[in-house]
Amino acid sequence: MAAQQIARPGEVGEHLGYEGEGDRVVTHYFACLDRAYRGWRWAVTVARASRARHVTVSETVLLPGAEALMPPAWVPWSERLRPGDLGVGDLLPTSADDDRLAPGFSSDDDTDHQMFFEYGLGRARVLSPLGRDQAVRRWHSGESGPHSPLAHAAPAQCSTCGFYWPLAGALRMGFGVCANEYAPDDGKVVAADHGCGAHSEAAVMPPTLEQPPPILDDLGYDLMEADDEATDLTGSVEEDVSEPFGHS
């Protein structure tokens, strides 16, 4: 049999049926007994030429069945990339039809129009409305948005912080850059309603008062009870001192 000629011994099972492919062309299916290809089946396509008595084998192949274990669909490398995968020296080309970008002359950003007016130059492509909306949703729902644990524990929003630098253009009202070197988001884009414990108005420290020097009372004295040895010593000293005056 044709399937047994290309398969190893014992890997071709029972006949599962056949299917007509066209005029005098039929494909027969046989079970595959190889444990590595469970759910697959051997397909042998045979054909008979016009007025011929015998059929000839056109193709023999192993095909997946309904319960076959299949590999995942192939995904281009550019679509497999994730944030943080790009390393030093890596290049990530952007396709000409990327929906996130639009021609520079179509931008509605005031800063871009100002640049065109002053220099006659501009970026070839800028963020499209779709690209801008995707960035807004990504930033607002991420760790620098209002729903992170850091923001929930903050005393106030970033929009009221002195270290908050608003972005220019259409995103000015919703996002800015943190400029506090002690904040966890220093140098990063944060949402206006984000927050952290390094808020400029988080706590007003009371002014430090200079501590006065300690006051020592060298004119007063404290009464203390003397023990027996101290009394005897004092008494003997007084007798020795007073004795010359007693004889005089």
Short mmCIF file of C-alpha atoms in Angstrom, two decimals:
data_model
loop_
_atom_site.label_atom_id
_atom_site.label_comp_id
_atom_site.label_asym_id
_atom_site.label_seq_id
_atom_site.Cartn_x
_atom_site.Cartn_y
_atom_site.Cartn_z
CA MET A 1 0.00 0.00 0.00
CA ALA A 2 1.25 3.52 -0.80
CA ALA A 3 0.96 4.79 2.81
CA GLN A 4 2.99 1.87 4.13
CA GLN A 5 5.79 2.69 1.72
CA ILE A 6 6.45 6.10 3.33
CA ALA A 7 5.43 5.30 6.92
CA ARG A 8 7.29 3.15 9.41
CA PRO A 9 5.99 -0.36 10.06
CA GLY A 10 2.89 -0.42 12.25
CA GLU A 11 2.02 3.28 11.81
CA VAL A 12 -0.78 2.86 9.25
CA GLY A 13 -4.13 1.91 10.76
CA GLU A 14 -7.61 1.15 9.54
CA HIS A 15 -9.30 2.74 6.56
CA LEU A 16 -11.30 5.79 7.67
CA GLY A 17 -13.11 6.57 4.41
CA TYR A 18 -12.59 8.38 1.18
CA GLU A 19 -13.46 11.68 -0.47
CA GLY A 20 -13.88 12.52 -4.14
CA GLU A 21 -11.58 15.30 -5.29
CA GLY A 22 -12.73 15.53 -8.88
CA ASP A 23 -13.29 13.48 -12.02
CA ARG A 24 -11.62 10.08 -11.45
CA VAL A 25 -9.65 11.45 -8.45
CA VAL A 26 -10.26 10.04 -4.94
CA THR A 27 -8.47 10.52 -1.61
CA HIS A 28 -8.48 7.63 0.90
CA TYR A 29 -7.84 8.24 4.58
CA PHE A 30 -6.11 5.85 7.00
CA ALA A 31 -5.60 6.15 10.73
CA CYS A 32 -2.12 7.12 11.93
CA LEU A 33 -0.89 4.93 14.80
CA ASP A 34 2.24 6.94 15.53
CA ARG A 35 1.94 8.18 19.13
CA ALA A 36 3.68 11.43 18.20
CA TYR A 37 0.91 12.21 15.69
CA ARG A 38 -2.20 11.28 17.61
CA GLY A 39 -5.32 12.48 15.80
CA TRP A 40 -3.57 12.71 12.43
CA ARG A 41 -4.39 10.54 9.40
CA TRP A 42 -2.69 9.32 6.27
CA ALA A 43 -4.16 10.64 3.03
CA VAL A 44 -3.53 8.77 -0.20
CA THR A 45 -4.81 10.42 -3.39
CA VAL A 46 -5.25 8.15 -6.39
CA ALA A 47 -6.35 8.94 -9.94
CA ARG A 48 -7.30 7.02 -13.05
CA ALA A 49 -6.62 8.38 -16.46
CA SER A 50 -9.31 8.31 -19.09
CA ARG A 51 -9.78 4.80 -20.56
CA ALA A 52 -7.10 3.43 -18.22
CA ARG A 53 -7.66 0.20 -16.32
CA HIS A 54 -5.44 0.88 -13.34
CA VAL A 55 -5.24 3.75 -10.91
CA THR A 56 -2.04 5.56 -10.04
CA VAL A 57 -1.00 7.17 -6.74
CA SER A 58 -0.84 10.94 -7.08
CA GLU A 59 0.10 11.95 -3.54
CA THR A 60 0.60 10.49 -0.08
CA VAL A 61 0.67 12.84 2.88
CA LEU A 62 0.03 12.97 6.63
CA LEU A 63 -2.81 15.39 7.44
CA PRO A 64 -4.22 16.58 10.77
CA GLY A 65 -7.63 15.33 11.81
CA ALA A 66 -10.32 16.93 13.94
CA GLU A 67 -8.56 15.95 17.22
CA ALA A 68 -4.99 16.52 16.05
CA LEU A 69 -2.60 18.52 18.20
CA MET A 70 -1.67 21.56 16.12
CA PRO A 71 1.04 24.18 16.66
CA PRO A 72 -0.09 27.76 17.24
CA ALA A 73 -0.54 29.97 14.23
CA TRP A 74 2.64 31.60 13.03
CA VAL A 75 2.99 35.22 14.10
CA PRO A 76 5.49 37.62 12.47
CA TRP A 77 8.36 38.65 14.72
CA SER A 78 7.25 42.28 14.66
CA GLU A 79 3.94 41.23 16.24
CA ARG A 80 5.57 38.99 18.84
CA LEU A 81 7.49 41.84 20.42
CA ARG A 82 6.41 43.00 23.86
CA PRO A 83 7.24 46.18 25.79
CA GLY A 84 10.75 45.85 27.15
CA ASP A 85 11.99 43.38 24.49
CA LEU A 86 13.92 46.02 22.56
CA GLY A 87 17.55 46.01 23.67
CA VAL A 88 20.61 48.15 23.04
CA GLY A 89 21.36 48.30 19.33
CA ASP A 90 18.07 46.67 18.28
CA LEU A 91 16.05 48.31 15.51
CA LEU A 92 12.27 48.16 15.24
CA PRO A 93 11.17 49.35 11.78
CA THR A 94 7.69 50.84 11.50
CA SER A 95 5.64 49.92 8.47
CA ALA A 96 4.48 52.63 6.09
CA ASP A 97 0.81 51.79 6.76
CA ASP A 98 1.03 51.76 10.56
CA ASP A 99 -2.38 52.92 11.83
CA ARG A 100 -0.78 54.61 14.83
CA LEU A 101 0.92 57.20 12.63
CA ALA A 102 -0.32 59.82 10.19
CA PRO A 103 1.45 62.23 7.82
CA GLY A 104 2.94 65.20 9.62
CA PHE A 105 0.97 67.78 7.63
CA SER A 106 -2.29 66.25 8.93
CA SER A 107 -1.48 66.89 12.59
CA ASP A 108 -3.85 69.04 14.63
CA ASP A 109 -1.23 69.65 17.31
CA ASP A 110 -0.50 73.35 17.85
CA THR A 111 3.17 72.66 18.52
CA ASP A 112 3.58 70.96 15.13
CA HIS A 113 1.93 73.88 13.29
CA GLN A 114 4.19 76.30 15.13
CA MET A 115 7.25 74.32 14.08
CA PHE A 116 6.14 74.26 10.45
CA PHE A 117 5.65 78.02 10.54
CA GLU A 118 9.03 78.84 12.10
CA TYR A 119 11.34 76.40 10.34
CA GLY A 120 9.46 75.12 7.35
CA LEU A 121 10.32 71.63 8.54
CA GLY A 122 8.51 68.98 10.46
CA ARG A 123 8.29 65.32 11.27
CA ALA A 124 7.39 63.06 8.39
CA ARG A 125 4.77 61.30 10.52
CA VAL A 126 3.04 62.11 13.79
CA LEU A 127 0.60 60.30 16.05
CA SER A 128 -2.71 59.58 14.42
CA PRO A 129 -5.93 59.85 16.48
CA LEU A 130 -5.88 56.06 16.80
CA GLY A 131 -2.27 56.01 18.02
CA ARG A 132 -2.99 58.79 20.48
CA ASP A 133 -6.07 57.03 21.87
CA GLN A 134 -4.13 53.80 22.30
CA ALA A 135 -1.39 55.63 24.21
CA VAL A 136 -3.95 57.38 26.41
CA ARG A 137 -5.67 54.10 27.32
CA ARG A 138 -2.34 52.36 27.93
CA TRP A 139 -0.95 55.09 30.17
CA HIS A 140 -4.18 55.68 32.05
CA SER A 141 -4.69 51.98 32.84
CA GLY A 142 -1.04 51.30 33.73
CA GLU A 143 1.06 51.78 36.83
CA SER A 144 1.22 55.55 36.25
CA GLY A 145 -2.56 55.89 36.10
CA PRO A 146 -5.17 56.55 38.79
CA HIS A 147 -5.95 52.89 39.51
CA SER A 148 -2.55 51.73 40.78
CA PRO A 149 -2.01 51.02 44.52
CA LEU A 150 0.46 53.90 44.63
CA ALA A 151 -2.18 56.35 43.40
CA HIS A 152 -4.83 55.07 45.82
CA ALA A 153 -2.50 55.68 48.78
CA ALA A 154 -1.42 59.15 47.60
CA PRO A 155 -2.51 62.25 49.54
CA ALA A 156 -3.40 64.18 46.36
CA GLN A 157 -3.33 63.99 42.57
CA CYS A 158 -0.34 64.76 40.37
CA SER A 159 -2.21 67.65 38.74
CA THR A 160 -1.90 69.59 42.02
CA CYS A 161 1.76 68.75 42.57
CA GLY A 162 4.48 71.33 41.99
CA PHE A 163 6.71 68.71 40.39
CA TYR A 164 4.10 67.88 37.70
CA TRP A 165 5.12 69.12 34.23
CA PRO A 166 2.12 69.01 31.81
CA LEU A 167 2.65 67.66 28.32
CA ALA A 168 2.21 69.97 25.36
CA GLY A 169 -0.46 69.65 22.74
CA ALA A 170 -3.65 67.62 22.87
CA LEU A 171 -2.52 65.52 25.86
CA ARG A 172 -1.79 68.52 28.07
CA MET A 173 -5.01 68.24 30.08
CA GLY A 174 -4.59 64.58 30.92
CA PHE A 175 -0.88 63.79 31.23
CA GLY A 176 2.43 65.21 32.31
CA VAL A 177 5.95 64.26 33.36
CA CYS A 178 7.05 63.80 36.96
CA ALA A 179 10.05 65.97 37.83
CA ASN A 180 10.58 64.91 41.45
CA GLU A 181 13.84 62.99 41.80
CA TYR A 182 12.54 61.25 44.94
CA ALA A 183 9.29 60.08 43.34
CA PRO A 184 9.02 56.54 41.89
CA ASP A 185 7.83 57.97 38.54
CA ASP A 186 10.58 60.57 38.13
CA GLY A 187 11.09 61.28 34.42
CA LYS A 188 8.04 59.24 33.40
CA VAL A 189 4.67 60.16 31.90
CA VAL A 190 1.98 60.13 34.58
CA ALA A 191 -1.75 60.76 34.42
CA ALA A 192 -3.04 63.99 35.89
CA ASP A 193 -5.12 61.97 38.37
CA HIS A 194 -2.19 59.74 39.37
CA GLY A 195 -0.40 60.40 42.65
CA CYS A 196 2.28 59.27 45.07
CA GLY A 197 3.63 60.05 48.52
CA ALA A 198 6.21 62.50 47.15
CA HIS A 199 3.54 65.13 46.39
CA SER A 200 4.88 68.64 46.87
CA GLU A 201 2.07 69.48 49.30
CA ALA A 202 1.91 66.10 51.03
CA ALA A 203 2.93 67.50 54.43
CA VAL A 204 3.96 70.88 55.74
CA MET A 205 6.93 70.44 58.05
CA PRO A 206 6.78 72.63 61.16
CA PRO A 207 9.64 75.12 61.47
CA THR A 208 12.50 73.82 63.57
CA LEU A 209 13.01 75.80 66.80
CA GLU A 210 16.52 76.27 68.12
CA GLN A 211 16.82 74.53 71.45
CA PRO A 212 17.89 76.95 74.25
CA PRO A 213 20.98 76.01 76.25
CA PRO A 214 20.32 74.27 79.58
CA ILE A 215 20.01 76.60 82.61
CA LEU A 216 22.29 75.68 85.48
CA ASP A 217 21.41 77.03 88.96
CA ASP A 218 24.75 77.28 90.69
CA LEU A 219 23.35 79.34 93.62
CA GLY A 220 20.97 76.73 94.97
CA TYR A 221 21.65 73.48 96.73
CA ASP A 222 19.92 70.21 97.44
CA LEU A 223 19.59 68.57 100.84
CA MET A 224 20.88 65.01 100.92
CA GLU A 225 20.93 62.51 103.77
CA ALA A 226 24.43 61.53 104.80
CA ASP A 227 25.34 57.98 105.86
CA ASP A 228 27.14 57.04 109.12
CA GLU A 229 30.63 57.02 107.67
CA ALA A 230 30.14 60.45 106.18
CA THR A 231 28.84 61.70 109.58
CA ASP A 232 31.81 60.28 111.47
CA LEU A 233 34.23 61.73 108.98
CA THR A 234 32.56 65.11 109.18
CA GLY A 235 32.55 65.04 112.95
CA SER A 236 36.20 64.17 113.22
CA VAL A 237 37.10 66.91 110.82
CA GLU A 238 35.14 69.44 112.85
CA GLU A 239 36.80 68.35 116.10
CA ASP A 240 40.25 68.62 114.59
CA VAL A 241 39.50 72.03 113.24
CA SER A 242 37.86 73.39 116.38
CA GLU A 243 40.41 71.98 118.87
CA PRO A 244 43.01 74.76 118.53
CA PHE A 245 40.39 77.37 119.05
CA GLY A 246 39.18 75.58 122.21
CA HIS A 247 42.54 75.77 123.96
CA SER A 248 42.92 79.42 123.19
#
